Amino acid sequence: MKLRHLLTGFALALSLPAFAHGANAQTTNGSADAATIAQGQYLARAGDCAACHTAPGGKPFAGGLPIQTPFGKVFTSNITPDADTGIGNWSEQDFARLMRTGVLPSGGAVLPAMPYPSYARVSDADMKALYAYFHQGVQPVAQQNTPSTIPLLGIGRYPLRAWGWIFGPGAGVAETSTTSADIGGSDAPSVARGEYLVEGLGHCGACHTTRGIGMQETALTGTSPNYLAGGGAVDGWVAPSLRGDNATGLGRWREDDIVALLKTGRNQHTAIFGGMNDVVADSMQFMSDNDLHSIAKYLKSLPAQHADAASYTYDDTQSKALFAGDASARGAQIYVDRCAACHRTDGQGYARTFPALAGNPVLQTNDPTSIIHIVLSGSRLPGIATAPSSLVMGPYAKVLNDQEIADVVTFIQTSWGNKGSTVTADQVKAMRNTATPVSP
Amino acid sequence: MRDITMKHTDAVIIGFGWTGAIMAKELTEAGLKVVALERGPNRDTYPEGAYPSSIDELTHNSRSELFQRLAKTTLSIRYTANDEAVPYRQLAAFLPGTGVGGAGLHWSGCHWRITPEELRLRSRYEERYGKNFIPEDITIQDWGVTYEELEPHFTFAEKVFGTSGQAYKVNGEIVGAGNPFDADRSTPFPLPPMKNTYSATLFGKAAAEVGYHPFDIPSANASQAYTNPYGCQMGPCTFCGFCSGYACYNYSKASPNVNILPALRQVPHFELRAECDVVQILTDSTGKKATGVLYVDAAGNRVTQPADLVILGTFAYNNAYMLLLSKIGTPYDPSTGEGVIGKNFAYQNENSIATFFDDKTYTNPFIGAGGNGVAVDDFNSDHFDHGPLGFVGGAPFWVNQAGTKAIGGGPLPDGTPEWGSGWKKAVKENFTHVVSMNAHGTNMSNRANFLDLDPTYKDYLGRPLLRLTFDWHDNDYKMAAFTVDKMKKIAEAMNPKAMKVSVKKPGQHFDMTHYQTTHMGGGVIMGDNPKTSAVNRYLQSWDVSNLFVVGSSAFPQGLGYNPTGTVAALTYWSAKAIRETYLKNPGPLVQA
């Protein structure tokens, strides 16, 4: 019964023509029905498969996106149903094994950039739907995979299999998979459903959880206080904590704030940036409201990593000083000249339009990577269906020198009650060459 | 350079300013596949509007960053049909745009509704002042559409633009201290009025003292953060003073780029092609049906875009230009008064007073916003008795402090040297102590003012230039003298230490060397008779029924107000007729 509810939920969420004209369960040549394929499409979006497997300007799911690793470049693979160059010849078992263990039909293993430790959570029914979608819902594209530039991979992928044995979620999880009882229904939001989506296809931990010595995520489930407690720098962006921490996490947000951010990329407090832009544009905006509320409920259920850390409290010292014409604090004059038109002298910004800096969780830590990056590069909100304005903050790399950026970032990190660290010109200099200006 | 034919589309739109963007949104909502062609480059808030390079006066105003590229194409101008027109390498009196957003990207943001009286101007004057009141050379006429018919479209356009203002009367109830001459509205403005500058406050106070009725100018500069019905977002205006001539860096000034294009980017059956310069609307052998358009792309290819429906939405006078180039409709002949394409070109007649104050009164004119200010409407439209005055039209007066910049500079008292230490001294003494006010007057269409093709000069594609024949006439001088005299009472009540009055004197020619306004209209005017108008009340060509010509080109005469609010409402009105009537049964919406 649960499964039927699930399918109904997806049908409503997707509004594909097949559903709009009533239940369509007919099968051809023993293949999957349209509802299952549509469910697979929805799940592929939940997993944001396109983020890696569709290269910019490339055919959908034909791979070829380069991923830079410390050891060399790898290219994502063709996962269209093309028999020769894609996964057209894979059985459902082959597909499920790869998704859960990273092991290829040939016996080798894929790089752990493929988040199979998370996908191990995917239920049998959802795995079946994903398989159906990638075999019947996606156009086959004949495109050879590009060999990686990592020398070790040329010899074989045994080290990667070993990585999977050591850092994967464990044999038990992989073999039994999740039962439908664990995944929650999609007819009403639930923590269980949110847990299933976040820990599974959503693979949120890939960025929001720190990685260990073997690049493995240090936690894969909410039972660990490390899980989603904020990640390390990826591409010059630091994904913040999604746990209940008051100052640095989601402690001050309501469920609706999280839903709004995931659905539209912006909410009353702030806006997305960095790697989260694609997550919302390509994945989260397509999730049903029930699933978004489930995700939010689950995130709100995660206790603070550091329950004893100080809460954020607004401090009006700087806003009063600026209003009185006193810009003597370090970086204050630059802030007034360059930032305050949008973010205001009180640091509150304008809801949904220009993010608040006062109390922003990104500005309460010792790692200023993201804020330096935004000042250098600027930032562009993705335009999406329910919030089409692609609001842009322009880059300041050519406007401000290293010291000026260090000063203004320090002002932002330490004003209005923010508890972030001060910043040096060297920290800005270290990022200047890799921070590319936001694209027109 | 090749000849290319593109895949057929349902509708093609020529020009992507306000009218093109509105039509694109409306027609894609109706399910049509739409291609929009813009002659200029792509432009957006970023990078064109990115702070701080966006507020560079030298690049933008002095070197015409967002304006028409006159090296490629310009227009020739003369005073009368007996003169020889010469092409202009620099424009100053008016500044047409180019690029995505058109003039809608570099406008100021004053957002008005035409008065009901002006929509039936000829009938109104004949009824009130007698059949013989309107001078014979004045070719004004009724629009063929009523305020009541346009009201829902004014309302919707204000919601799309995020307009800030104070309503006077909503559904018959007086709701606030708005313009008491305003027609009834169905809703208040979507945003509260903007804050006022000190100069506008002084003006409003003095206007009330002399018995006039001051109110806040309705402004499409957002007074608060705003999300419009399309989901497009605006940021609140910061009064930076860089509106007219600039792309707003703060998403505060309504533009096609900020308020409509983001939503269109989500529409898969919409395509915008920049740097596509349309040279002709193509018609079939009967000349009665448009088959698409021919354009030249950035690479110089000659591209045919077949379409079922053609929307012509270029800048003001360029709509007449495109019809003349395409040989659609009968060109206007000033010697007989017959023909309609190019007829009733009209402009505006702006006159001004600068008041100078002592060094204790700081007016800080560098602060400003393009749509911001305080106005009085007592001498606009037909709000006063013209009977004894002998002229048609009028002017709203206002202090619209849009931000005085370093290069453009501000007004200086009479007698100030043009350069040298005397000039410097005067700038220093007056820059922050001046209040400028304008009488933003009407210009009545005159049978001697018109548009046609230049017989001599050609542009970069070998097209004959558009020729503008224009000068001021008796009605203009009378209107200028009367309205400035009335505005002077406000200036005097402000008690300045000096005053500089700039008003057109009888016989004074049209001056192309000083900025006035970029509010031109006519050339493809609307009406109820194909002998005296080029498009019907739905802006559909009388000659080619699958061609709609939208924009201020439809105005039969010039307004006192800025035109954009009326242009937007007319475009939504036309779109409604296309969606609800034309598409179900393509053909003439009004029988000739």
PDB file of C-alpha atoms in Angstrom, chain B residues 77-83 88 93 347-351 443 449 469-474 476-477 480 503-514 516:
ATOM      1  CA  ILE B  77      16.232  66.440 -39.726  1.00  0.00           C
ATOM      2  CA  ARG B  78      14.852  69.696 -41.113  1.00  0.00           C
ATOM      3  CA  TYR B  79      12.406  72.346 -39.954  1.00  0.00           C
ATOM      4  CA  THR B  80      10.019  72.444 -42.912  1.00  0.00           C
ATOM      5  CA  ALA B  81       9.221  70.567 -46.115  1.00  0.00           C
ATOM      6  CA  ASN B  82      10.990  73.372 -48.004  1.00  0.00           C
ATOM      7  CA  ASP B  83      14.324  72.759 -46.281  1.00  0.00           C
ATOM      8  CA  TYR B  88      22.842  63.853 -37.539  1.00  0.00           C
ATOM      9  CA  ALA B  93      17.447  66.799 -27.997  1.00  0.00           C
ATOM     10  CA  TYR B 347       6.979  65.447 -29.550  1.00  0.00           C
ATOM     11  CA  GLN B 348       6.894  67.332 -26.282  1.00  0.00           C
ATOM     12  CA  ASN B 349       7.323  70.980 -25.447  1.00  0.00           C
ATOM     13  CA  GLU B 350       9.337  71.273 -22.270  1.00  0.00           C
ATOM     14  CA  ASN B 351      10.179  74.582 -20.605  1.00  0.00           C
ATOM     15  CA  ASN B 443       3.058  69.082 -28.441  1.00  0.00           C
ATOM     16  CA  ASN B 449       5.393  67.917 -38.907  1.00  0.00           C
ATOM     17  CA  THR B 469      10.419  67.332 -40.588  1.00  0.00           C
ATOM     18  CA  PHE B 470       9.670  69.196 -37.389  1.00  0.00           C
ATOM     19  CA  ASP B 471       9.435  72.658 -35.906  1.00  0.00           C
ATOM     20  CA  TRP B 472       7.471  74.536 -33.278  1.00  0.00           C
ATOM     21  CA  HIS B 473       4.266  76.346 -34.246  1.00  0.00           C
ATOM     22  CA  ASP B 474       2.025  79.055 -32.793  1.00  0.00           C
ATOM     23  CA  ASP B 476       3.462  75.572 -28.973  1.00  0.00           C
ATOM     24  CA  TYR B 477       4.663  79.104 -28.215  1.00  0.00           C
ATOM     25  CA  ALA B 480       4.807  77.451 -23.395  1.00  0.00           C
ATOM     26  CA  VAL B 503      10.823  79.283 -22.326  1.00  0.00           C
ATOM     27  CA  LYS B 504      10.385  78.954 -26.095  1.00  0.00           C
ATOM     28  CA  LYS B 505       9.853  82.348 -27.702  1.00  0.00           C
ATOM     29  CA  PRO B 506       7.686  82.855 -30.791  1.00  0.00           C
ATOM     30  CA  GLY B 507       9.711  82.070 -33.887  1.00  0.00           C
ATOM     31  CA  GLN B 508      12.314  80.064 -32.003  1.00  0.00           C
ATOM     32  CA  HIS B 509      13.259  76.917 -33.962  1.00  0.00           C
ATOM     33  CA  PHE B 510      13.446  73.369 -32.728  1.00  0.00           C
ATOM     34  CA  ASP B 511      16.873  73.080 -31.082  1.00  0.00           C
ATOM     35  CA  MET B 512      18.603  69.750 -31.730  1.00  0.00           C
ATOM     36  CA  THR B 513      21.600  70.661 -29.563  1.00  0.00           C
ATOM     37  CA  HIS B 514      20.001  70.611 -26.109  1.00  0.00           C
ATOM     38  CA  GLN B 516      14.536  68.062 -24.054  1.00  0.00           C
TER      39      GLN B 516
END
